[in-house]
Short mmCIF file of C-alpha atoms and ligand atoms in Angstrom, two decimals:
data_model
loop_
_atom_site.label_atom_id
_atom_site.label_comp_id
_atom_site.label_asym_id
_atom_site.label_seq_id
_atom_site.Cartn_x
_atom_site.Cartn_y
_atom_site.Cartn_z
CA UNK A 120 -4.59 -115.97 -32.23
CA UNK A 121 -0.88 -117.34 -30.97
CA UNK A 122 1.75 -117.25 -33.37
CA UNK A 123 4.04 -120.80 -32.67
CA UNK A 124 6.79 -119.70 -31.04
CA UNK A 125 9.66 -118.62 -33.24
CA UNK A 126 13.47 -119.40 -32.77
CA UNK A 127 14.71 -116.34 -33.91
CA UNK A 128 12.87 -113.01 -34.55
CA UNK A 129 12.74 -109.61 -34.82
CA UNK A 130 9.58 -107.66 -33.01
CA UNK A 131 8.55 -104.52 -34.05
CA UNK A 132 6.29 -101.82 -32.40
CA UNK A 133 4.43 -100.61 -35.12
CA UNK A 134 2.50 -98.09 -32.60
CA UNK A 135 6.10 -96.76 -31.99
CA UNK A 136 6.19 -96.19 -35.54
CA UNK A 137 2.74 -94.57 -35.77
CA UNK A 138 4.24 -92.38 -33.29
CA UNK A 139 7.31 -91.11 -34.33
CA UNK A 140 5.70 -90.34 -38.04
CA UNK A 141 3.13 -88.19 -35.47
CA UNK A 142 6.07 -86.63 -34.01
CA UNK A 143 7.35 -85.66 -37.54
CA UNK A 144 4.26 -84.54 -38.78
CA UNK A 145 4.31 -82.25 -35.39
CA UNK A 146 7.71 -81.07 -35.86
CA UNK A 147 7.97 -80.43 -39.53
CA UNK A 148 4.74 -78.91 -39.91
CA UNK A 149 4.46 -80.25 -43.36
CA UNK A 150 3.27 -83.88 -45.14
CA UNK A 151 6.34 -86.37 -44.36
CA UNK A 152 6.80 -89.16 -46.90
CA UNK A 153 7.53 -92.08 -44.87
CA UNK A 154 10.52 -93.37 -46.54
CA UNK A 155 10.39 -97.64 -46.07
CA UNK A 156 12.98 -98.77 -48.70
CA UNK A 157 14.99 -101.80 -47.78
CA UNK A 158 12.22 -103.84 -46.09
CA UNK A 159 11.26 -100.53 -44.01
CA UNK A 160 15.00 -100.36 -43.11
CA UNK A 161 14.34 -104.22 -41.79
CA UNK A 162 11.61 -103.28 -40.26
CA UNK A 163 9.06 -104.85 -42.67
CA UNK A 164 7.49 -103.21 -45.91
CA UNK A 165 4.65 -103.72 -45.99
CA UNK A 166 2.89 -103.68 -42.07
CA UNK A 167 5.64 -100.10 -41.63
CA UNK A 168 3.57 -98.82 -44.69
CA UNK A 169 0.03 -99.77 -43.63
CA UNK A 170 0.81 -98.34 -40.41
CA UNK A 171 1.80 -95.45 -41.44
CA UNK A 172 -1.42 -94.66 -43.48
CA UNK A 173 -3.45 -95.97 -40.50
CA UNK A 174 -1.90 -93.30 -38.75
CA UNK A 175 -2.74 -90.18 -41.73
CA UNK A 176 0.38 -91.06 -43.82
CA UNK A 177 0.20 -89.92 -47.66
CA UNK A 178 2.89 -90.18 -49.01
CA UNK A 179 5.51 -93.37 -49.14
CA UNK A 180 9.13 -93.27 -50.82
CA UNK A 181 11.25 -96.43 -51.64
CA UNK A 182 14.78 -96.75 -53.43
CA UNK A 183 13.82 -98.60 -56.19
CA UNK A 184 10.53 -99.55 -58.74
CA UNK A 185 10.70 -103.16 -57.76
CA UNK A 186 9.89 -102.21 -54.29
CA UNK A 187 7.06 -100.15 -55.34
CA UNK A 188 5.63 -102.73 -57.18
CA UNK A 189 5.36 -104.70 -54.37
CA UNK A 190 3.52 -102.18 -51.77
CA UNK A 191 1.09 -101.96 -54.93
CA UNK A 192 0.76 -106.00 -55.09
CA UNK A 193 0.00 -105.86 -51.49
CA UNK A 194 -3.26 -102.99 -52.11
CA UNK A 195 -1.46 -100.11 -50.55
CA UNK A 196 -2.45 -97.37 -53.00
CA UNK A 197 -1.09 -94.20 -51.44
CA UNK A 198 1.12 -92.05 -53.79
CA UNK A 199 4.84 -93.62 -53.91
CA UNK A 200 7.72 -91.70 -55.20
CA UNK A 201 10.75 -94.14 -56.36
CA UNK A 202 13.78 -91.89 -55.01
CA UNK A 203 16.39 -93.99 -57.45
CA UNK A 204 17.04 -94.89 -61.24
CA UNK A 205 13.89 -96.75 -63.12
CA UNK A 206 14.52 -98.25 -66.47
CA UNK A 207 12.27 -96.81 -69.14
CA UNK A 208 10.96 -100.03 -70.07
CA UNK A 209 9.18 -99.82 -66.03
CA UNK A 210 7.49 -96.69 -67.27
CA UNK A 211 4.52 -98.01 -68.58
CA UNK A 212 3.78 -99.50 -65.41
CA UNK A 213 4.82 -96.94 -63.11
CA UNK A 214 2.14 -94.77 -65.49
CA UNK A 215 -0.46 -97.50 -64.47
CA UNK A 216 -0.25 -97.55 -61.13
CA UNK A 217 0.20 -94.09 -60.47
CA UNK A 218 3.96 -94.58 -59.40
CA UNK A 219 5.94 -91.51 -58.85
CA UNK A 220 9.57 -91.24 -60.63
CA UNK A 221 12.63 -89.31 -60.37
CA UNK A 222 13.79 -88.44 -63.38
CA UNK A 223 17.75 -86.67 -63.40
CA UNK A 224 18.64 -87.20 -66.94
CA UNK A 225 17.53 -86.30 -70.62
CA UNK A 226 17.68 -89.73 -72.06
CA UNK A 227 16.02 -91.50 -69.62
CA UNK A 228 13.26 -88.74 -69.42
CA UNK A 229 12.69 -89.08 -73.20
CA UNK A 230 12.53 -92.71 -73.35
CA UNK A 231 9.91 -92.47 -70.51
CA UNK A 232 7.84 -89.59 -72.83
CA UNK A 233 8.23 -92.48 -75.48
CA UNK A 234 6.71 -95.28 -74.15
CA UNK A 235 3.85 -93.16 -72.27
CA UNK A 236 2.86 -91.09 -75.05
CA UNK A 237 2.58 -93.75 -77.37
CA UNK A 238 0.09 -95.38 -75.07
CA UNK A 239 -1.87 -92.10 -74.52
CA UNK A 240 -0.19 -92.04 -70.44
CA UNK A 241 1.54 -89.80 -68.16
CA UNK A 242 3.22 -90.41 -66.00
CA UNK A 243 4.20 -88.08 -62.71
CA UNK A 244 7.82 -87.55 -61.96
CA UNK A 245 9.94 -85.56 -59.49
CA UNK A 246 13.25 -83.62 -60.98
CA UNK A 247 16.31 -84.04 -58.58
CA UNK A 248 18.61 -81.13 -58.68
CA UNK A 249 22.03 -81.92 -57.37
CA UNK A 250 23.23 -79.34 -55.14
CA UNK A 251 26.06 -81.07 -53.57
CA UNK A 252 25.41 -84.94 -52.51
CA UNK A 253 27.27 -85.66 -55.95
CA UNK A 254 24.89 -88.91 -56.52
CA UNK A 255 22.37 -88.53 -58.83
CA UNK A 256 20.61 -85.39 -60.06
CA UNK A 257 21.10 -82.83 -62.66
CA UNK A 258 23.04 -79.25 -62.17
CA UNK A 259 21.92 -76.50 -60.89
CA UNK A 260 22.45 -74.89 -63.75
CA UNK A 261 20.32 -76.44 -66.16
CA UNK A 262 17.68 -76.93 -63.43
CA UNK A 263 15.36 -74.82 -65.26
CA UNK A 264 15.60 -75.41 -68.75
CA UNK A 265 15.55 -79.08 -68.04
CA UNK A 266 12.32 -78.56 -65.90
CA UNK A 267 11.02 -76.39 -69.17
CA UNK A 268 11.79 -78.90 -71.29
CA UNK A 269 10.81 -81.77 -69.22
CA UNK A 270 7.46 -80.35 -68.73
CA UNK A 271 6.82 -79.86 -72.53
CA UNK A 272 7.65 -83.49 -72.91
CA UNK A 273 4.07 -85.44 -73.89
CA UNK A 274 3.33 -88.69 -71.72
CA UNK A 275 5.15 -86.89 -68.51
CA UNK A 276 3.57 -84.58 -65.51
CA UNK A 277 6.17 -82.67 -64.27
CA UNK A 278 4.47 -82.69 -59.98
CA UNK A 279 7.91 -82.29 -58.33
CA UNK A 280 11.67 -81.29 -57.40
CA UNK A 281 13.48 -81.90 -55.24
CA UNK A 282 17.31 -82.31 -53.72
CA UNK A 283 19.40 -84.27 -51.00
CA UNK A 284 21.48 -83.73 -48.48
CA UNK A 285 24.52 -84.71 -48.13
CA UNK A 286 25.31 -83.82 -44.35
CA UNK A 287 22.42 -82.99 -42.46
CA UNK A 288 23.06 -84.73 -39.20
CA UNK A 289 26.60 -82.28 -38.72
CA UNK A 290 24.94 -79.25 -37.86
CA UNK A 291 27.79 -77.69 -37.17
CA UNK A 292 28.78 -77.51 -40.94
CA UNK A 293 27.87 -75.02 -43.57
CA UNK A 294 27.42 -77.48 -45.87
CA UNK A 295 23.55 -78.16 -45.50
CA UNK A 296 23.08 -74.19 -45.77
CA UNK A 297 25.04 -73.99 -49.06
CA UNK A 298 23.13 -76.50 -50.60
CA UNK A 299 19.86 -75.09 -49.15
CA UNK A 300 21.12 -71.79 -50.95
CA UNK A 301 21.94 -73.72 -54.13
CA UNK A 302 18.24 -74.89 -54.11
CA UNK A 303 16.58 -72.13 -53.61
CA UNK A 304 18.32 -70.43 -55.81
CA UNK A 305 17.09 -72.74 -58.45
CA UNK A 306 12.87 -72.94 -57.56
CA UNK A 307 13.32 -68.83 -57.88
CA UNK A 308 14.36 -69.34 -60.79
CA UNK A 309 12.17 -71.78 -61.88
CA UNK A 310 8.82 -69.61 -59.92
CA UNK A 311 10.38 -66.89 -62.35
CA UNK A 312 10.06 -68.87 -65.46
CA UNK A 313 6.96 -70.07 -64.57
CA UNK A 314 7.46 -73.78 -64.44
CA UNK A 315 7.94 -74.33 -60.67
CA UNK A 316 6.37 -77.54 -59.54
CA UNK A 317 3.46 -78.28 -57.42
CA UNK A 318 5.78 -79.95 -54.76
CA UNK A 319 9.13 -78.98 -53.16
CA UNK A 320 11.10 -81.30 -50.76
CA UNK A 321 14.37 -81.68 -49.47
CA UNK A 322 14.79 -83.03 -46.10
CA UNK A 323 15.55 -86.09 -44.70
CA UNK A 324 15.64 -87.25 -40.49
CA UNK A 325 18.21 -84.96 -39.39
CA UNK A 326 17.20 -81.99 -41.28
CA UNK A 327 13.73 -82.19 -40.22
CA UNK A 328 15.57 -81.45 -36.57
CA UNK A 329 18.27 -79.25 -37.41
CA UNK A 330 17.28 -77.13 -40.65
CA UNK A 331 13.19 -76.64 -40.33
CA UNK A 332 13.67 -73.79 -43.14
CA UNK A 333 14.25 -76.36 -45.46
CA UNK A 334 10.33 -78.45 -44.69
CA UNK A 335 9.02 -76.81 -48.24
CA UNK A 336 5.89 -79.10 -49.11
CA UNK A 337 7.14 -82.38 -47.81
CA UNK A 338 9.84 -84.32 -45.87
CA UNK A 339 11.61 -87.65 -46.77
CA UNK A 340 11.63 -89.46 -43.39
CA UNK A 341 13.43 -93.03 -42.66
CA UNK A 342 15.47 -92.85 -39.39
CA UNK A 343 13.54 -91.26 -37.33
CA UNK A 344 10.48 -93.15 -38.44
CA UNK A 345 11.61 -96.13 -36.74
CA UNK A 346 12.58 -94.07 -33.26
CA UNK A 347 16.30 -94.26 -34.55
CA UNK A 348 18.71 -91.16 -33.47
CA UNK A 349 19.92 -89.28 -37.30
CA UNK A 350 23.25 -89.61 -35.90
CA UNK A 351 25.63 -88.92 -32.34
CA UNK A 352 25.45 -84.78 -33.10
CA UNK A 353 21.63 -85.50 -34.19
CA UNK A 354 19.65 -87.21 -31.70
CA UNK A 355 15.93 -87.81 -31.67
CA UNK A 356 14.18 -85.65 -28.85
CA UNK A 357 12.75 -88.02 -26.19
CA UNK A 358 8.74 -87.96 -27.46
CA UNK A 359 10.46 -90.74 -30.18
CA UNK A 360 10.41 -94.61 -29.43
CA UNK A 361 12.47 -97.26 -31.20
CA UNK A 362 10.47 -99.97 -32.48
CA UNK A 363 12.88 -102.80 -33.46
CA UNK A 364 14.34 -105.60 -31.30
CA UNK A 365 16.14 -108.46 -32.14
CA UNK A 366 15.53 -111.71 -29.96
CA UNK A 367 17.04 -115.49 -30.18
CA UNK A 368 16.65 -118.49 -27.09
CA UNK A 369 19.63 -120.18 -25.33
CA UNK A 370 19.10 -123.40 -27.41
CA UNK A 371 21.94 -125.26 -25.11
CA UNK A 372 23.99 -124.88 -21.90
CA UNK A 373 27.12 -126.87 -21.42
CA UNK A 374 29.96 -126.80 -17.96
CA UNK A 375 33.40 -126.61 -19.71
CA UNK A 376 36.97 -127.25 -17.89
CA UNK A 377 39.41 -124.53 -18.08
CA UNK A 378 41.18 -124.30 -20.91
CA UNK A 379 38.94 -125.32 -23.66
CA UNK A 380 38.79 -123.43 -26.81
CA UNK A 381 35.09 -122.93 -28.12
CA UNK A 382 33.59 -122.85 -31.72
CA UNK A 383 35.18 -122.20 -35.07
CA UNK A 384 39.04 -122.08 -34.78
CA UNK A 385 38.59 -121.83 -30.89
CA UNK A 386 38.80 -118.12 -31.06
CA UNK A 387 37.55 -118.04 -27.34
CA UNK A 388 39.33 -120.54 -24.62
CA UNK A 389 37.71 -120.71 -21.00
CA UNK A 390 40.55 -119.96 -18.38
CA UNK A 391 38.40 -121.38 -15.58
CA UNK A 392 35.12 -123.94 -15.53
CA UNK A 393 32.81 -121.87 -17.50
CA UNK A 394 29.34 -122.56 -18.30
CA UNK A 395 28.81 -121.98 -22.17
CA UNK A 396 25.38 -121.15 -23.98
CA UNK A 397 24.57 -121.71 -27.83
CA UNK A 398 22.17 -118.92 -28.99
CA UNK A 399 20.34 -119.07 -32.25
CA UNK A 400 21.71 -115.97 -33.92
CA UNK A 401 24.43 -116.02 -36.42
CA UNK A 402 25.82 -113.74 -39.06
CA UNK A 403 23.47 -115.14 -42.07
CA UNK A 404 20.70 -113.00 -39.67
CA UNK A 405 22.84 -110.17 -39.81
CA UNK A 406 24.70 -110.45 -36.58
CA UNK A 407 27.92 -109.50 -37.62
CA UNK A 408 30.67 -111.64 -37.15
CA UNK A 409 33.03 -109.46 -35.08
CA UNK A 410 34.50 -109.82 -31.64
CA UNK A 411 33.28 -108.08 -28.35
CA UNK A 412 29.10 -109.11 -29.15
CA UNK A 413 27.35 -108.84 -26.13
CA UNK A 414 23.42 -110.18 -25.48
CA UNK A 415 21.43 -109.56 -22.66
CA UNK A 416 19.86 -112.45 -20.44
CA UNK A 417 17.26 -112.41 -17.42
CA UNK A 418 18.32 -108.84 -17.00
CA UNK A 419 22.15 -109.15 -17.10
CA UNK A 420 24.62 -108.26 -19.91
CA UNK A 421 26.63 -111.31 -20.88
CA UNK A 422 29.25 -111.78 -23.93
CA UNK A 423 29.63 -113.29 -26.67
CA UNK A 424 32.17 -115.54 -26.71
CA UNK A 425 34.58 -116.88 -29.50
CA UNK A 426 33.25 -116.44 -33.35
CA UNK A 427 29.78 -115.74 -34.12
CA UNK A 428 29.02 -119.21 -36.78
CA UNK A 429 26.65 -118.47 -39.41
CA UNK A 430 23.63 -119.36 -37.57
CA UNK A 431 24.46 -119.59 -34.16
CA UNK A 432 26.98 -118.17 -31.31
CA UNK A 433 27.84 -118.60 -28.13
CA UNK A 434 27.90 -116.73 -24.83
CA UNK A 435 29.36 -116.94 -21.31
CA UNK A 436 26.53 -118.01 -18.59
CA UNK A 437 29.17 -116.79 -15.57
CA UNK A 438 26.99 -115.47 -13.07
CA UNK A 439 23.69 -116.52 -14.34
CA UNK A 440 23.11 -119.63 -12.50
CA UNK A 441 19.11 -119.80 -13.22
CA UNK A 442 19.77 -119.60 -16.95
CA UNK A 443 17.32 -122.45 -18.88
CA UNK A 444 17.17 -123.56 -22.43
CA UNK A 445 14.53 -121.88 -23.88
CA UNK A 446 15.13 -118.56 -22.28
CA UNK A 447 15.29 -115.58 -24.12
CA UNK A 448 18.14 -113.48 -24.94
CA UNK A 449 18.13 -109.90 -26.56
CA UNK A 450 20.50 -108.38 -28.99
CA UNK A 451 18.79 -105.85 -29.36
CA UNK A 452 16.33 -104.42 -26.92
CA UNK A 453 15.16 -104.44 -23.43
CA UNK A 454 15.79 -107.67 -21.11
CA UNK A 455 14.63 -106.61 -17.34
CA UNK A 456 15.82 -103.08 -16.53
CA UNK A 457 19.07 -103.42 -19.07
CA UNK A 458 18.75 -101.89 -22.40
CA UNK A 459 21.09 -102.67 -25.84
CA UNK A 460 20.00 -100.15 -28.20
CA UNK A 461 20.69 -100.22 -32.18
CA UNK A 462 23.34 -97.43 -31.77
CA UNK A 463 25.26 -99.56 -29.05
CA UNK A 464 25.44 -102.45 -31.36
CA UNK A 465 26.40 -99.52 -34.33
CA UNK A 466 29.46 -98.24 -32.51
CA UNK A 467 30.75 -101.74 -31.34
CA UNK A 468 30.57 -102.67 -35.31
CA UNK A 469 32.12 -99.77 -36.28
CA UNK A 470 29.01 -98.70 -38.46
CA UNK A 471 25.66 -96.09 -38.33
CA UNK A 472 22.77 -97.35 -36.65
CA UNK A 473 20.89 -97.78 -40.51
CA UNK A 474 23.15 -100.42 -41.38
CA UNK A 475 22.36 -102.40 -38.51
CA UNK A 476 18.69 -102.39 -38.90
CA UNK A 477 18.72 -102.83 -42.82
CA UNK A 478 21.06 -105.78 -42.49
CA UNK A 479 18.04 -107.74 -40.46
CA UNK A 480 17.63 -111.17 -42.75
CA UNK A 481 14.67 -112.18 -44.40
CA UNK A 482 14.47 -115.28 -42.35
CA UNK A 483 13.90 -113.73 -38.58
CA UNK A 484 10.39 -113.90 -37.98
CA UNK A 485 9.04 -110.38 -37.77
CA UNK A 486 6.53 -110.18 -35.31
CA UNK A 487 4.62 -107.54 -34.73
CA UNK A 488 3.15 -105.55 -31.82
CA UNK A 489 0.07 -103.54 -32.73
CA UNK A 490 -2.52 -102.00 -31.03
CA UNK A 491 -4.93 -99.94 -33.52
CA UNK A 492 -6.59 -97.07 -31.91
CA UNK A 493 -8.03 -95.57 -34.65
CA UNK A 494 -11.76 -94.74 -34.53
CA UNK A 495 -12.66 -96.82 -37.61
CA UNK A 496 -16.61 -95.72 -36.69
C1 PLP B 734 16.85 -89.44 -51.28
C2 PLP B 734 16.58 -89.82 -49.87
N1 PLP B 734 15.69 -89.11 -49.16
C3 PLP B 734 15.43 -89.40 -47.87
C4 PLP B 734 16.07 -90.44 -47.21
C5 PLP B 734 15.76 -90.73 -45.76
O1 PLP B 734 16.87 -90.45 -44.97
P1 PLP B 734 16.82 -90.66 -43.36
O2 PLP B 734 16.69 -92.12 -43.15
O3 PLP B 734 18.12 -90.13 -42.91
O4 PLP B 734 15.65 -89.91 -42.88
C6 PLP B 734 17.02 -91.19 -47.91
C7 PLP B 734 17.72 -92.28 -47.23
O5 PLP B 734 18.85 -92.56 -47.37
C8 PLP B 734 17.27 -90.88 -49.27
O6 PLP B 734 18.18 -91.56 -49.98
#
């Protein structure tokens, strides 16, 4: 079936993704939770997840309940653990639906045994020990009388613990090693008392690469999912593919005279006749509004020139004589042999390759490329 052709959009290689969580699978050696909060990190909740399970997924992971709620509105039914804060009064729901929670503080935890015990539920949560990230969790200390406690609670199923990282993509810091001590210290002392839980994670993207003691039972995997490098000291090995691009069209082409200042307080003047493209990508699609954008057109890097408006920008058509409304231009992507990767457009914003992807508005199109290989039979 054709899709009418979009303005604006963002296409995504969901066999890429297939791929990559293959490639984690591989490399972990152990189930990978296929972490798609924020939209799939732009990428798309919903089609990221069902690939993913296509592909032998289990497990997801999102940020918050909300988001949870909607995989299970949309029929995905695999196990979901919300990594962040749920208020008690989502419990009962989140009991129903056989939504995962993480639970790092006694008050919360017994308003959840509350509201499921009084109903005659459980529901399953996941205990997250802080051993250094210094966001949520609870002490190492109390790890295991909290987990005793916890797991005495009615309405709650204590299934697992787990802990963060805080810099797993330096590897050249001690800091991922200390907390992998901290943690271990804990689940001995918790196998000790007898109240370990079925399932013990800790990793995200980077550590899958650079700490593979730390796999446990599962891995918490966003980055790399999508074929995006952890960070500069991190990269992805090769066998990865990125999956997002971000496309627009030259919507108009106009000859300027030297010395003409172009778009919002003519923050770009011509010095010579210039010819001067409009593309339809502005800020409100997430396309910051910095200096020194470039785009890529027929093949050839061009910049962008003068202020990026909030749903538009312009560009410089020097040396692309051939150049048509209509044509497409890449942001992000390939465009003939050139290449402008998520990272590029990272370091030129002065930000990590995540916030580029995750800033993606809900109005590009995403369109998706898919090829399903699986043996259905
Ligand atoms: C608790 C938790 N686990 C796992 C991840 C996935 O991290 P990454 O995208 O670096 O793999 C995140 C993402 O920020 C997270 O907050």
């Amino acid at each position: 079936m054709n899709s009418p052709t979009p303005t604006s959009w963002l296409e995504i290689d969901l066999n890429a993704i297939q791929n990559n969580y293959m490639e984690l699978c591989r490399i972990s050696g152990t189930k990978v939770a296929a972490v798609v909060k924020a939209n799939a990190y732009g990428h798309g909740l919903i089609r990221v997840s069902q690939a993913v399970l296509d592909a032998g997924g289990e497990w997801l992971a999102v940020a918050r309940f909300e988001e949870a709620e909607q995989l299970r509105k949309n029929w995905i039914m695999a196990p979901i653990l919300v990594l962040g804060f749920t208020p008690p009064d989502r419990v009962v729901e989140a009991a129903k639906e056989n939504i995962r929670l993480t639970v790092f503080d006694a008050q919360t935890a017994h308003h959840y045994s509350t509201q499921t015990s009084e109903r005659g539920m459980r529901v399953k949560v996941h205990i997250k020990i802080n051993t250094g990230m210094n966001r949520l969790g609870i002490s190492p200390q109390e790890g295991v009388e909290f987990t005793r406690w916890l797991s005495n609670l009615p309405g709650i199923e204590v299934e697992g613990v787990f802990t963060h990282f805080a810099r797993a993509d330096e590897p050249a810091l001690d800091t991922t090693e200390r907390q992998i001590r901290i943690f271990e210290e804990v689940l001995d002392s918790l196998k000790a008392a007898g109240v370990k839980p079925p399932i013990v994670h800790a990793s995200n993207s980077a550590a899958v690469f650079n700490y593979p003691k730390a796999a446990y039972d599962m891995v918490r995997c966003g980055i790399a999912l999508y074929g995006l490098h952890p960070s500069p000291e991190t990269p992805l090995p090769a066998t990865f593919k990125p999956a997002l691009s971000l496309k627009t069209r030259l919507t108009s082409i106009r000859e300027l005279d030297a010395g003409e200042g172009v778009g919002y307080n003519y923050r770009y003047y011509t010095t010579n006749k210039e010819r001067i493209g409009t593309i339809a990508v502005g800020y409100a699609d997430g396309f910051r509004r910095v200096m020194g954008n470039k785009a890529l057109l027929r093949g050839k890097e061009i910049p962008v020139v003068g202020s990026v408006c909030m749903d538009q920008c312009m560009v410089s058509l020097e040396g692309i004589q051939d150049a048509q409304v209509g044509d497409e231009v890449v942001l992000i992507g390939k465009s003939g042999g050139l290449w402008r990767t998520t990272e590029d457009v990272a370091k030129e914003w002065g930000t990590v390759n995540y916030e580029v992807v995750c800033g993606m508005a809900d109005r590009l199109m995403r369109k998706y490329i898919y090829t399903n290989n699986r043996n259905d039979g």
